[in-house]
PDB file of C-alpha atoms and ligand atoms in Angstrom:
ATOM      1  CA  MET A  17      -0.392  -0.040  -0.015  1.00 97.00           C
ATOM      2  CA  LYS A  18       1.096   3.920  -0.222  1.00 97.00           C
ATOM      3  CA  ALA A  19       1.679   5.379   3.337  1.00 98.00           C
ATOM      4  CA  LEU A  20       3.681   8.646   4.171  1.00 98.00           C
ATOM      5  CA  CYS A  21       6.375   7.597   6.039  1.00 98.00           C
ATOM      6  CA  LEU A  22       8.516   9.703   8.638  1.00 97.00           C
ATOM      7  CA  ASP A  23      12.357   8.466   9.029  1.00 94.00           C
ATOM      8  CA  GLY A  24      13.906  12.014   9.587  1.00 87.00           C
ATOM      9  CA  ARG A  25      11.993  13.309   6.314  1.00 93.00           C
ATOM     10  CA  LEU A  26       8.590  12.607   5.197  1.00 96.00           C
ATOM     11  CA  SER A  27       7.693  10.799   1.973  1.00 97.00           C
ATOM     12  CA  LEU A  28       5.452   8.777   0.246  1.00 97.00           C
ATOM     13  CA  GLN A  29       6.606   5.210   0.273  1.00 97.00           C
ATOM     14  CA  GLU A  30       5.114   1.542  -1.054  1.00 97.00           C
ATOM     15  CA  VAL A  31       4.842  -0.520   2.301  1.00 97.00           C
ATOM     16  CA  SER A  32       3.658  -3.765   3.131  1.00 97.00           C
ATOM     17  CA  THR A  33      -0.186  -3.579   4.156  1.00 97.00           C
ATOM     18  CA  PRO A  34      -0.545  -4.165   7.580  1.00 97.00           C
ATOM     19  CA  ARG A  35      -2.591  -7.800   8.993  1.00 96.00           C
ATOM     20  CA  PRO A  36      -5.269  -7.105  11.804  1.00 96.00           C
ATOM     21  CA  THR A  37      -4.417  -9.324  14.549  1.00 95.00           C
ATOM     22  CA  PRO A  38      -7.350 -11.118  16.363  1.00 95.00           C
ATOM     23  CA  GLY A  39      -9.707  -8.747  17.893  1.00 96.00           C
ATOM     24  CA  SER A  40      -8.303  -5.947  15.389  1.00 97.00           C
ATOM     25  CA  ALA A  41      -9.705  -4.689  12.207  1.00 98.00           C
ATOM     26  CA  LEU A  42      -8.122  -3.831   9.167  1.00 98.00           C
ATOM     27  CA  ILE A  43      -9.461  -0.464   7.747  1.00 98.00           C
ATOM     28  CA  ARG A  44      -9.300   1.103   4.355  1.00 98.00           C
ATOM     29  CA  ILE A  45      -9.082   4.750   5.131  1.00 98.00           C
ATOM     30  CA  ILE A  46     -11.366   7.423   3.262  1.00 98.00           C
ATOM     31  CA  LEU A  47     -10.240  10.705   4.626  1.00 98.00           C
ATOM     32  CA  ALA A  48      -7.530  11.798   7.066  1.00 98.00           C
ATOM     33  CA  GLY A  49      -6.817  14.857   8.834  1.00 98.00           C
ATOM     34  CA  ILE A  50      -3.603  16.645   9.834  1.00 97.00           C
ATOM     35  CA  CYS A  51      -3.164  18.327  12.936  1.00 90.00           C
ATOM     36  CA  GLY A  52      -1.182  20.507  15.035  1.00 85.00           C
ATOM     37  CA  THR A  53       0.419  17.065  16.565  1.00 87.00           C
ATOM     38  CA  ASP A  54       1.118  15.901  13.355  1.00 93.00           C
ATOM     39  CA  ARG A  55       3.229  19.118  12.605  1.00 90.00           C
ATOM     40  CA  GLN A  56       5.025  18.820  15.839  1.00 87.00           C
ATOM     41  CA  ILE A  57       5.736  15.162  15.167  1.00 91.00           C
ATOM     42  CA  LEU A  58       7.682  16.189  11.782  1.00 91.00           C
ATOM     43  CA  LYS A  59       9.744  18.605  14.193  1.00 87.00           C
ATOM     44  CA  GLY A  60      10.672  15.481  16.590  1.00 84.00           C
ATOM     45  CA  TYR A  61       7.820  15.433  19.282  1.00 79.00           C
ATOM     46  CA  SER A  62       6.984  11.609  20.516  1.00 79.00           C
ATOM     47  CA  GLY A  63      10.338  10.746  18.610  1.00 87.00           C
ATOM     48  CA  PHE A  64       8.217   8.715  16.118  1.00 93.00           C
ATOM     49  CA  ARG A  65       9.019   6.902  13.428  1.00 94.00           C
ATOM     50  CA  GLY A  66       6.870   5.400  10.756  1.00 96.00           C
ATOM     51  CA  ILE A  67       3.633   6.067   9.742  1.00 98.00           C
ATOM     52  CA  PRO A  68       1.943   9.382  11.130  1.00 98.00           C
ATOM     53  CA  GLY A  69      -1.670  10.486  11.203  1.00 98.00           C
ATOM     54  CA  HIS A  70      -4.359   9.592  14.221  1.00 97.00           C
ATOM     55  CA  GLU A  71      -7.682  11.512  12.792  1.00 98.00           C
ATOM     56  CA  PHE A  72      -9.635   9.598   9.932  1.00 98.00           C
ATOM     57  CA  VAL A  73     -12.903   8.056   8.567  1.00 98.00           C
ATOM     58  CA  GLY A  74     -12.508   4.689   6.977  1.00 98.00           C
ATOM     59  CA  GLU A  75     -14.200   1.472   6.022  1.00 98.00           C
ATOM     60  CA  VAL A  76     -13.836  -1.754   7.800  1.00 98.00           C
ATOM     61  CA  VAL A  77     -12.375  -4.136   5.023  1.00 98.00           C
ATOM     62  CA  GLU A  78     -11.422  -7.183   7.071  1.00 98.00           C
ATOM     63  CA  CYS A  79     -12.117  -8.440  11.055  1.00 98.00           C
ATOM     64  CA  ASP A  80     -12.621 -11.245  12.945  1.00 96.00           C
ATOM     65  CA  ALA A  81     -15.680 -10.169  14.655  1.00 96.00           C
ATOM     66  CA  ARG A  82     -17.967 -10.186  10.885  1.00 96.00           C
ATOM     67  CA  GLU A  83     -20.323  -7.919  11.908  1.00 97.00           C
ATOM     68  CA  TRP A  84     -17.973  -4.802  11.701  1.00 98.00           C
ATOM     69  CA  VAL A  85     -17.023  -5.502   7.855  1.00 98.00           C
ATOM     70  CA  GLY A  86     -18.315  -3.026   5.812  1.00 98.00           C
ATOM     71  CA  LYS A  87     -19.048  -0.406   8.377  1.00 98.00           C
ATOM     72  CA  ARG A  88     -17.755   3.156   8.068  1.00 98.00           C
ATOM     73  CA  VAL A  89     -16.058   3.969  11.192  1.00 98.00           C
ATOM     74  CA  VAL A  90     -13.628   6.493  13.316  1.00 98.00           C
ATOM     75  CA  GLY A  91     -11.188   5.133  15.710  1.00 97.00           C
ATOM     76  CA  GLU A  92     -10.070   5.995  19.218  1.00 95.00           C
ATOM     77  CA  ILE A  93      -6.075   6.744  19.017  1.00 95.00           C
ATOM     78  CA  ASN A  94      -5.097   5.139  22.359  1.00 94.00           C
ATOM     79  CA  ILE A  95      -4.528   1.077  22.475  1.00 96.00           C
ATOM     80  CA  SER A  96      -4.703   0.251  26.213  1.00 95.00           C
ATOM     81  CA  CYS A  97      -3.392  -2.883  27.542  1.00 94.00           C
ATOM     82  CA  GLY A  98      -6.876  -3.457  29.292  1.00 92.00           C
ATOM     83  CA  SER A  99      -5.242  -4.663  32.115  1.00 94.00           C
ATOM     84  CA  CYS A 100      -3.233  -2.253  34.110  1.00 96.00           C
ATOM     85  CA  ASP A 101      -4.351  -0.395  37.263  1.00 96.00           C
ATOM     86  CA  TRP A 102      -5.360   2.664  34.666  1.00 96.00           C
ATOM     87  CA  CYS A 103      -7.318   0.337  32.514  1.00 95.00           C
ATOM     88  CA  ARG A 104      -9.373  -0.965  35.913  1.00 96.00           C
ATOM     89  CA  ARG A 105     -10.238   2.196  36.810  1.00 96.00           C
ATOM     90  CA  GLY A 106     -11.814   3.155  33.338  1.00 92.00           C
ATOM     91  CA  LEU A 107      -8.585   5.476  32.227  1.00 92.00           C
ATOM     92  CA  SER A 108      -7.649   3.518  29.673  1.00 91.00           C
ATOM     93  CA  ARG A 109      -6.672   6.722  27.518  1.00 90.00           C
ATOM     94  CA  HIS A 110      -3.552   6.896  29.962  1.00 92.00           C
ATOM     95  CA  CYS A 111      -2.750   3.122  30.224  1.00 95.00           C
ATOM     96  CA  SER A 112       1.119   2.694  31.326  1.00 93.00           C
ATOM     97  CA  TYR A 113       1.201   0.397  28.344  1.00 96.00           C
ATOM     98  CA  ARG A 114      -0.647   2.129  25.466  1.00 95.00           C
ATOM     99  CA  THR A 115       0.557   3.079  22.065  1.00 96.00           C
ATOM    100  CA  VAL A 116      -1.043   5.879  20.222  1.00 95.00           C
ATOM    101  CA  MET A 117      -1.508   5.398  16.479  1.00 96.00           C
ATOM    102  CA  GLY A 118       0.784   7.665  14.376  1.00 96.00           C
ATOM    103  CA  ILE A 119       2.420   9.048  17.632  1.00 94.00           C
ATOM    104  CA  ILE A 120       3.749   6.114  20.000  1.00 94.00           C
ATOM    105  CA  ASP A 121       4.502   2.843  18.357  1.00 95.00           C
ATOM    106  CA  HIS A 122       1.131   2.170  16.093  1.00 96.00           C
ATOM    107  CA  GLN A 123       1.483   2.921  12.395  1.00 97.00           C
ATOM    108  CA  GLY A 124      -1.166   5.945  11.371  1.00 98.00           C
ATOM    109  CA  ALA A 125      -3.656   6.944   9.130  1.00 98.00           C
ATOM    110  CA  PHE A 126      -1.634   8.766   6.529  1.00 98.00           C
ATOM    111  CA  ALA A 127      -1.716   5.621   4.512  1.00 98.00           C
ATOM    112  CA  GLU A 128      -4.400   3.594   2.397  1.00 98.00           C
ATOM    113  CA  PHE A 129      -4.879   1.074   5.714  1.00 98.00           C
ATOM    114  CA  VAL A 130      -4.492   1.181   9.366  1.00 98.00           C
ATOM    115  CA  THR A 131      -5.182  -1.656  11.915  1.00 98.00           C
ATOM    116  CA  LEU A 132      -6.940  -0.909  15.420  1.00 98.00           C
ATOM    117  CA  PRO A 133      -8.383  -3.122  17.649  1.00 97.00           C
ATOM    118  CA  VAL A 134     -12.242  -3.446  17.642  1.00 97.00           C
ATOM    119  CA  ARG A 135     -12.919  -1.648  20.644  1.00 95.00           C
ATOM    120  CA  ASN A 136     -11.312   1.354  19.634  1.00 96.00           C
ATOM    121  CA  LEU A 137     -14.119   1.873  16.949  1.00 98.00           C
ATOM    122  CA  HIS A 138     -17.020   3.629  16.845  1.00 98.00           C
ATOM    123  CA  GLU A 139     -19.745   3.428  13.837  1.00 98.00           C
ATOM    124  CA  VAL A 140     -20.486   6.885  12.199  1.00 98.00           C
ATOM    125  CA  PRO A 141     -24.173   7.724  12.234  1.00 98.00           C
ATOM    126  CA  ALA A 142     -25.331   7.652   8.478  1.00 98.00           C
ATOM    127  CA  SER A 143     -26.506  11.224   8.649  1.00 97.00           C
ATOM    128  CA  VAL A 144     -22.653  12.456   9.186  1.00 98.00           C
ATOM    129  CA  PRO A 145     -20.956  12.963   5.970  1.00 98.00           C
ATOM    130  CA  ASP A 146     -17.217  11.798   5.842  1.00 98.00           C
ATOM    131  CA  GLU A 147     -15.736  15.594   5.751  1.00 98.00           C
ATOM    132  CA  ALA A 148     -17.658  16.012   9.162  1.00 98.00           C
ATOM    133  CA  ALA A 149     -16.990  12.643  10.603  1.00 98.00           C
ATOM    134  CA  VAL A 150     -12.874  12.731   9.997  1.00 98.00           C
ATOM    135  CA  PHE A 151     -13.198  15.866  12.737  1.00 98.00           C
ATOM    136  CA  THR A 152     -14.400  13.100  15.582  1.00 98.00           C
ATOM    137  CA  GLU A 153     -10.996  12.894  17.358  1.00 96.00           C
ATOM    138  CA  PRO A 154     -10.052  16.426  17.472  1.00 96.00           C
ATOM    139  CA  LEU A 155     -13.730  17.416  18.220  1.00 98.00           C
ATOM    140  CA  ALA A 156     -13.738  14.864  20.953  1.00 97.00           C
ATOM    141  CA  ALA A 157     -10.477  16.529  22.132  1.00 96.00           C
ATOM    142  CA  ALA A 158     -12.218  19.968  22.392  1.00 97.00           C
ATOM    143  CA  ALA A 159     -15.389  18.231  24.356  1.00 97.00           C
ATOM    144  CA  GLU A 160     -12.698  16.834  26.853  1.00 96.00           C
ATOM    145  CA  ILE A 161     -12.658  20.207  28.773  1.00 97.00           C
ATOM    146  CA  LEU A 162     -16.085  19.789  29.506  1.00 97.00           C
ATOM    147  CA  GLU A 163     -15.447  16.542  30.839  1.00 95.00           C
ATOM    148  CA  GLN A 164     -12.783  17.618  32.812  1.00 96.00           C
ATOM    149  CA  MET A 165     -14.354  20.411  34.744  1.00 96.00           C
ATOM    150  CA  PRO A 166     -17.510  22.327  34.984  1.00 95.00           C
ATOM    151  CA  VAL A 167     -18.195  25.229  32.900  1.00 96.00           C
ATOM    152  CA  ALA A 168     -21.437  27.417  34.057  1.00 96.00           C
ATOM    153  CA  SER A 169     -23.270  28.932  31.294  1.00 97.00           C
ATOM    154  CA  GLY A 170     -22.468  32.754  31.335  1.00 97.00           C
ATOM    155  CA  THR A 171     -18.806  31.951  31.792  1.00 98.00           C
ATOM    156  CA  ARG A 172     -16.347  34.627  30.461  1.00 98.00           C
ATOM    157  CA  ALA A 173     -14.089  32.669  28.380  1.00 98.00           C
ATOM    158  CA  ALA A 174     -11.346  33.360  25.809  1.00 98.00           C
ATOM    159  CA  VAL A 175      -9.880  30.836  23.695  1.00 98.00           C
ATOM    160  CA  LEU A 176      -6.189  31.715  22.313  1.00 97.00           C
ATOM    161  CA  GLY A 177      -5.934  30.778  18.912  1.00 96.00           C
ATOM    162  CA  ALA A 178      -8.148  30.863  15.701  1.00 96.00           C
ATOM    163  CA  GLY A 179      -6.967  27.847  14.404  1.00 93.00           C
ATOM    164  CA  ARG A 180      -8.233  24.103  13.464  1.00 92.00           C
ATOM    165  CA  LEU A 181      -8.743  23.445  17.555  1.00 94.00           C
ATOM    166  CA  GLY A 182      -9.341  26.794  18.899  1.00 96.00           C
ATOM    167  CA  LEU A 183     -12.635  27.409  16.172  1.00 97.00           C
ATOM    168  CA  LEU A 184     -13.975  24.132  17.891  1.00 98.00           C
ATOM    169  CA  VAL A 185     -13.072  24.720  21.234  1.00 98.00           C
ATOM    170  CA  ALA A 186     -14.877  27.815  20.962  1.00 98.00           C
ATOM    171  CA  GLN A 187     -17.993  26.554  19.492  1.00 98.00           C
ATOM    172  CA  VAL A 188     -17.827  23.863  22.262  1.00 98.00           C
ATOM    173  CA  LEU A 189     -17.949  26.301  24.912  1.00 98.00           C
ATOM    174  CA  ARG A 190     -20.389  28.417  23.067  1.00 97.00           C
ATOM    175  CA  ASN A 191     -22.787  25.361  23.058  1.00 97.00           C
ATOM    176  CA  VAL A 192     -22.762  24.998  26.668  1.00 97.00           C
ATOM    177  CA  GLY A 193     -23.623  29.014  26.897  1.00 97.00           C
ATOM    178  CA  THR A 194     -20.522  30.422  27.618  1.00 98.00           C
ATOM    179  CA  GLN A 195     -19.413  33.785  26.487  1.00 97.00           C
ATOM    180  CA  VAL A 196     -16.650  33.013  24.220  1.00 98.00           C
ATOM    181  CA  THR A 197     -13.991  35.394  22.679  1.00 97.00           C
ATOM    182  CA  VAL A 198     -11.809  33.924  20.153  1.00 98.00           C
ATOM    183  CA  ILE A 199      -8.207  35.343  19.871  1.00 97.00           C
ATOM    184  CA  GLY A 200      -5.973  34.896  17.122  1.00 96.00           C
ATOM    185  CA  ARG A 201      -3.663  36.651  14.643  1.00 93.00           C
ATOM    186  CA  SER A 202      -4.687  35.628  11.364  1.00 91.00           C
ATOM    187  CA  ALA A 203      -7.304  37.815   9.888  1.00 93.00           C
ATOM    188  CA  GLY A 204      -8.868  35.215   7.593  1.00 93.00           C
ATOM    189  CA  LYS A 205      -9.337  32.673  10.593  1.00 95.00           C
ATOM    190  CA  LEU A 206     -10.942  35.320  12.693  1.00 96.00           C
ATOM    191  CA  GLU A 207     -13.432  35.912   9.797  1.00 96.00           C
ATOM    192  CA  MET A 208     -14.280  32.540   9.687  1.00 96.00           C
ATOM    193  CA  ALA A 209     -14.737  32.528  13.736  1.00 97.00           C
ATOM    194  CA  ARG A 210     -17.422  35.652  13.270  1.00 97.00           C
ATOM    195  CA  SER A 211     -19.034  33.644  10.369  1.00 96.00           C
ATOM    196  CA  PHE A 212     -19.859  30.822  13.279  1.00 96.00           C
ATOM    197  CA  GLY A 213     -21.208  33.706  15.499  1.00 95.00           C
ATOM    198  CA  LEU A 214     -18.269  33.836  17.438  1.00 97.00           C
ATOM    199  CA  THR A 215     -16.786  37.064  19.398  1.00 97.00           C
ATOM    200  CA  THR A 216     -13.340  37.755  17.937  1.00 97.00           C
ATOM    201  CA  ALA A 217     -10.853  40.030  19.199  1.00 97.00           C
ATOM    202  CA  ARG A 218      -7.126  40.210  17.325  1.00 95.00           C
ATOM    203  CA  ALA A 219      -3.974  38.918  19.980  1.00 88.00           C
ATOM    204  CA  ASP A 220      -2.544  42.581  19.932  1.00 87.00           C
ATOM    205  CA  ASP A 221      -5.542  44.288  20.788  1.00 89.00           C
ATOM    206  CA  ALA A 222      -5.333  47.016  23.230  1.00 83.00           C
ATOM    207  CA  GLY A 223      -8.846  46.478  24.264  1.00 86.00           C
ATOM    208  CA  LEU A 224      -8.048  43.153  25.657  1.00 91.00           C
ATOM    209  CA  ARG A 225      -7.563  43.716  29.350  1.00 93.00           C
ATOM    210  CA  PRO A 226      -5.627  41.715  31.776  1.00 94.00           C
ATOM    211  CA  ARG A 227      -7.059  39.275  34.192  1.00 95.00           C
ATOM    212  CA  SER A 228     -10.700  39.722  32.501  1.00 95.00           C
ATOM    213  CA  PHE A 229     -11.650  35.859  31.596  1.00 98.00           C
ATOM    214  CA  GLN A 230     -12.442  33.122  34.103  1.00 98.00           C
ATOM    215  CA  LEU A 231     -11.337  30.436  31.489  1.00 98.00           C
ATOM    216  CA  VAL A 232      -8.920  30.686  29.291  1.00 98.00           C
ATOM    217  CA  VAL A 233      -8.153  27.862  26.887  1.00 98.00           C
ATOM    218  CA  GLU A 234      -4.342  27.905  25.149  1.00 96.00           C
ATOM    219  CA  ALA A 235      -4.620  26.551  21.733  1.00 95.00           C
ATOM    220  CA  THR A 236      -2.006  28.295  19.436  1.00 92.00           C
ATOM    221  CA  SER A 237       0.505  25.604  19.083  1.00 84.00           C
ATOM    222  CA  SER A 238       3.215  28.163  20.512  1.00 84.00           C
ATOM    223  CA  PRO A 239       4.948  28.194  23.828  1.00 83.00           C
ATOM    224  CA  GLU A 240       4.106  31.795  24.483  1.00 87.00           C
ATOM    225  CA  GLY A 241       0.534  31.149  24.359  1.00 91.00           C
ATOM    226  CA  LEU A 242       0.927  29.877  27.671  1.00 92.00           C
ATOM    227  CA  GLU A 243       1.939  33.409  28.943  1.00 92.00           C
ATOM    228  CA  THR A 244      -0.661  35.237  27.317  1.00 93.00           C
ATOM    229  CA  ALA A 245      -3.209  32.774  28.931  1.00 95.00           C
ATOM    230  CA  LEU A 246      -1.726  33.510  32.506  1.00 95.00           C
ATOM    231  CA  ARG A 247      -1.921  37.623  31.568  1.00 94.00           C
ATOM    232  CA  LEU A 248      -5.807  37.080  30.448  1.00 96.00           C
ATOM    233  CA  VAL A 249      -6.890  34.567  33.262  1.00 97.00           C
ATOM    234  CA  GLU A 250      -8.516  36.354  36.019  1.00 97.00           C
ATOM    235  CA  PRO A 251      -7.285  35.383  40.050  1.00 97.00           C
ATOM    236  CA  ARG A 252      -8.889  31.839  40.693  1.00 97.00           C
ATOM    237  CA  GLY A 253      -9.512  31.076  36.955  1.00 98.00           C
ATOM    238  CA  THR A 254      -9.005  28.374  34.917  1.00 98.00           C
ATOM    239  CA  VAL A 255      -6.118  27.614  31.999  1.00 97.00           C
ATOM    240  CA  VAL A 256      -6.864  24.671  29.848  1.00 97.00           C
ATOM    241  CA  MET A 257      -3.852  23.665  27.994  1.00 95.00           C
ATOM    242  CA  LYS A 258      -4.480  22.009  24.523  1.00 91.00           C
ATOM    243  CA  SER A 259      -1.334  22.669  23.018  1.00 84.00           C
ATOM    244  CA  THR A 260       1.315  19.927  22.544  1.00 76.00           C
ATOM    245  CA  PHE A 261       4.529  21.369  21.725  1.00 72.00           C
ATOM    246  CA  HIS A 262       8.200  19.743  21.036  1.00 68.00           C
ATOM    247  CA  GLN A 263      10.069  22.684  22.988  1.00 76.00           C
ATOM    248  CA  PRO A 264       9.763  23.268  26.625  1.00 79.00           C
ATOM    249  CA  ALA A 265       7.016  26.439  27.673  1.00 80.00           C
ATOM    250  CA  HIS A 266       8.877  29.176  30.158  1.00 84.00           C
ATOM    251  CA  PHE A 267       5.985  30.820  32.222  1.00 85.00           C
ATOM    252  CA  ASP A 268       6.134  32.792  35.363  1.00 86.00           C
ATOM    253  CA  THR A 269       4.910  30.181  38.104  1.00 90.00           C
ATOM    254  CA  ALA A 270       4.606  33.018  40.535  1.00 91.00           C
ATOM    255  CA  LYS A 271       1.358  34.267  38.860  1.00 92.00           C
ATOM    256  CA  VAL A 272      -0.017  30.599  39.174  1.00 94.00           C
ATOM    257  CA  VAL A 273       0.505  31.132  42.607  1.00 95.00           C
ATOM    258  CA  VAL A 274      -0.133  34.243  43.879  1.00 95.00           C
ATOM    259  CA  ASP A 275      -3.450  34.606  41.614  1.00 96.00           C
ATOM    260  CA  GLU A 276      -4.355  31.018  42.448  1.00 97.00           C
ATOM    261  CA  ILE A 277      -4.804  30.004  39.114  1.00 97.00           C
ATOM    262  CA  THR A 278      -5.628  26.072  38.096  1.00 97.00           C
ATOM    263  CA  LEU A 279      -3.779  24.833  34.974  1.00 96.00           C
ATOM    264  CA  LEU A 280      -5.613  22.284  33.316  1.00 96.00           C
ATOM    265  CA  GLY A 281      -3.914  19.970  30.852  1.00 95.00           C
ATOM    266  CA  SER A 282      -6.036  18.376  28.261  1.00 95.00           C
ATOM    267  CA  ARG A 283      -5.907  15.974  25.870  1.00 90.00           C
ATOM    268  CA  CYS A 284      -8.032  13.257  23.944  1.00 90.00           C
ATOM    269  CA  GLY A 285     -11.741  13.175  24.789  1.00 93.00           C
ATOM    270  CA  ASN A 286     -14.568  10.706  24.179  1.00 94.00           C
ATOM    271  CA  PHE A 287     -15.954   9.851  20.789  1.00 97.00           C
ATOM    272  CA  GLN A 288     -19.582   9.240  21.115  1.00 97.00           C
ATOM    273  CA  THR A 289     -19.754  12.499  22.667  1.00 97.00           C
ATOM    274  CA  ALA A 290     -18.302  13.936  19.661  1.00 98.00           C
ATOM    275  CA  LEU A 291     -20.035  12.193  17.148  1.00 98.00           C
ATOM    276  CA  GLY A 292     -23.290  13.338  18.717  1.00 98.00           C
ATOM    277  CA  LEU A 293     -22.403  16.643  18.421  1.00 98.00           C
ATOM    278  CA  LEU A 294     -21.834  16.377  14.652  1.00 98.00           C
ATOM    279  CA  LYS A 295     -25.147  14.164  14.274  1.00 97.00           C
ATOM    280  CA  ASP A 296     -26.980  17.068  15.920  1.00 96.00           C
ATOM    281  CA  GLY A 297     -25.092  19.592  13.520  1.00 94.00           C
ATOM    282  CA  ALA A 298     -24.283  21.502  16.835  1.00 92.00           C
ATOM    283  CA  ILE A 299     -20.834  22.426  15.848  1.00 97.00           C
ATOM    284  CA  GLN A 300     -19.949  23.448  12.040  1.00 96.00           C
ATOM    285  CA  VAL A 301     -16.960  21.656  10.873  1.00 98.00           C
ATOM    286  CA  GLU A 302     -16.738  21.372   7.059  1.00 97.00           C
ATOM    287  CA  PRO A 303     -16.189  25.032   6.554  1.00 97.00           C
ATOM    288  CA  LEU A 304     -12.930  24.591   8.611  1.00 97.00           C
ATOM    289  CA  ILE A 305     -11.675  22.443   5.648  1.00 98.00           C
ATOM    290  CA  SER A 306      -9.043  24.550   3.704  1.00 97.00           C
ATOM    291  CA  LYS A 307      -8.233  21.638   1.132  1.00 97.00           C
ATOM    292  CA  ILE A 308      -8.683  18.024   0.306  1.00 98.00           C
ATOM    293  CA  PHE A 309      -5.196  16.413  -1.177  1.00 98.00           C
ATOM    294  CA  PRO A 310      -4.838  12.852  -2.576  1.00 98.00           C
ATOM    295  CA  LEU A 311      -2.835  10.853  -0.335  1.00 98.00           C
ATOM    296  CA  GLU A 312      -0.320  10.714  -3.053  1.00 97.00           C
ATOM    297  CA  GLN A 313       0.323  14.454  -2.367  1.00 97.00           C
ATOM    298  CA  GLY A 314       0.520  13.890   1.211  1.00 97.00           C
ATOM    299  CA  VAL A 315       4.343  15.761   1.425  1.00 97.00           C
ATOM    300  CA  GLU A 316       2.586  19.000  -0.516  1.00 97.00           C
ATOM    301  CA  ALA A 317      -0.310  18.724   2.241  1.00 97.00           C
ATOM    302  CA  PHE A 318       1.981  19.554   4.904  1.00 97.00           C
ATOM    303  CA  ALA A 319       3.661  22.200   3.152  1.00 96.00           C
ATOM    304  CA  PHE A 320       0.205  23.765   2.243  1.00 97.00           C
ATOM    305  CA  LEU A 321      -0.457  23.957   6.248  1.00 94.00           C
ATOM    306  CA  ASP A 322       2.280  26.829   6.463  1.00 91.00           C
ATOM    307  CA  ASN A 323       0.199  29.173   4.515  1.00 91.00           C
ATOM    308  CA  PRO A 324      -1.335  31.462   7.385  1.00 86.00           C
ATOM    309  CA  ASP A 325      -5.012  31.394   6.559  1.00 89.00           C
ATOM    310  CA  CYS A 326      -5.189  27.308   6.245  1.00 93.00           C
ATOM    311  CA  LEU A 327      -7.180  26.066   8.608  1.00 94.00           C
ATOM    312  CA  LYS A 328      -8.067  21.934   7.726  1.00 96.00           C
ATOM    313  CA  VAL A 329      -5.846  19.902   5.464  1.00 98.00           C
ATOM    314  CA  LEU A 330      -7.261  16.400   4.341  1.00 98.00           C
ATOM    315  CA  LEU A 331      -6.013  13.357   2.830  1.00 98.00           C
ATOM    316  CA  ALA A 332      -8.224  11.511   0.421  1.00 98.00           C
ATOM    317  CA  ASN A 333      -7.756   8.007  -0.143  1.00 95.00           C
ATOM    318  CA  ARG A 334     -10.154   7.543  -2.757  1.00 80.00           C
ATOM    319  CA  ALA A 335     -10.489   4.270  -4.260  1.00 63.00           C
TER     320      ALA A 335
HETATM  321 ZN1   ZN B   4      -4.691  15.599  16.505  1.00 83.20          ZN
HETATM  322 ZN1   ZN B   5      -3.500  -0.623  30.573  1.00 83.20          ZN
END
């Protein structure tokens, strides 16, 4: 099969098609999404070598559980052991022995096929098109914030970063009644946020008062975002950290102590929650697609992401 492979640099290669082990499914990829984490992986985050890609929608083509064959699916990216302490406590996304598709020791979705355990799969409702279903993983990650902390209706929230993830987080927060301001740099992305009915501000806007938001979500993919978040959050407020960067971030810990700020790390989320939001049409995702490249042009697709107004880039594996 064809796949994008990372071994110091990214290239399209012909590799052997994976074989499903018992309890796993072979999935033909229909669409795969490139996210900020993939770009960090190319820079060395996680030390991954192999086929990246963890956001996809596909079709099961081979599986010992016959009822799955032919189903359109999305897949959870953490492959857990099922028996360690964390797994037994229902926290399998934190399994000590987990592999992570396209990130840690498991081949990813920038290929014609992937394998995943059947327990990782979720059938996509018929009313959700491929172009929306491919957002299940990042939307689940956006909605994870609501599983980690209570967010009251009317909360003054800021989302730092008007990119792929920021625009999903902002919509998820608005959906539960918070007053959201999306803060970004790119005029095109802020325009997109306004087209969703969201309030926006430019990152350098003098009208942005320090200590004025109860909740600030950092989704800039840059270590400086955390400093800005700490400036904008009010005392006793919460900063949710959504970016994973390869470099360490530097910030003023005294500010966290003195203002009694809660820092909350946030990663993957619940796929059923995300599929429910997509099915209800509660979150707009398809306008975020900037361009769809064929898998064969995956290297060009990554380069296209350097365009500052670019949001989501997808790779299509059309048979
Ligand atoms: Zn991702
Ligand atoms: Zn485990």
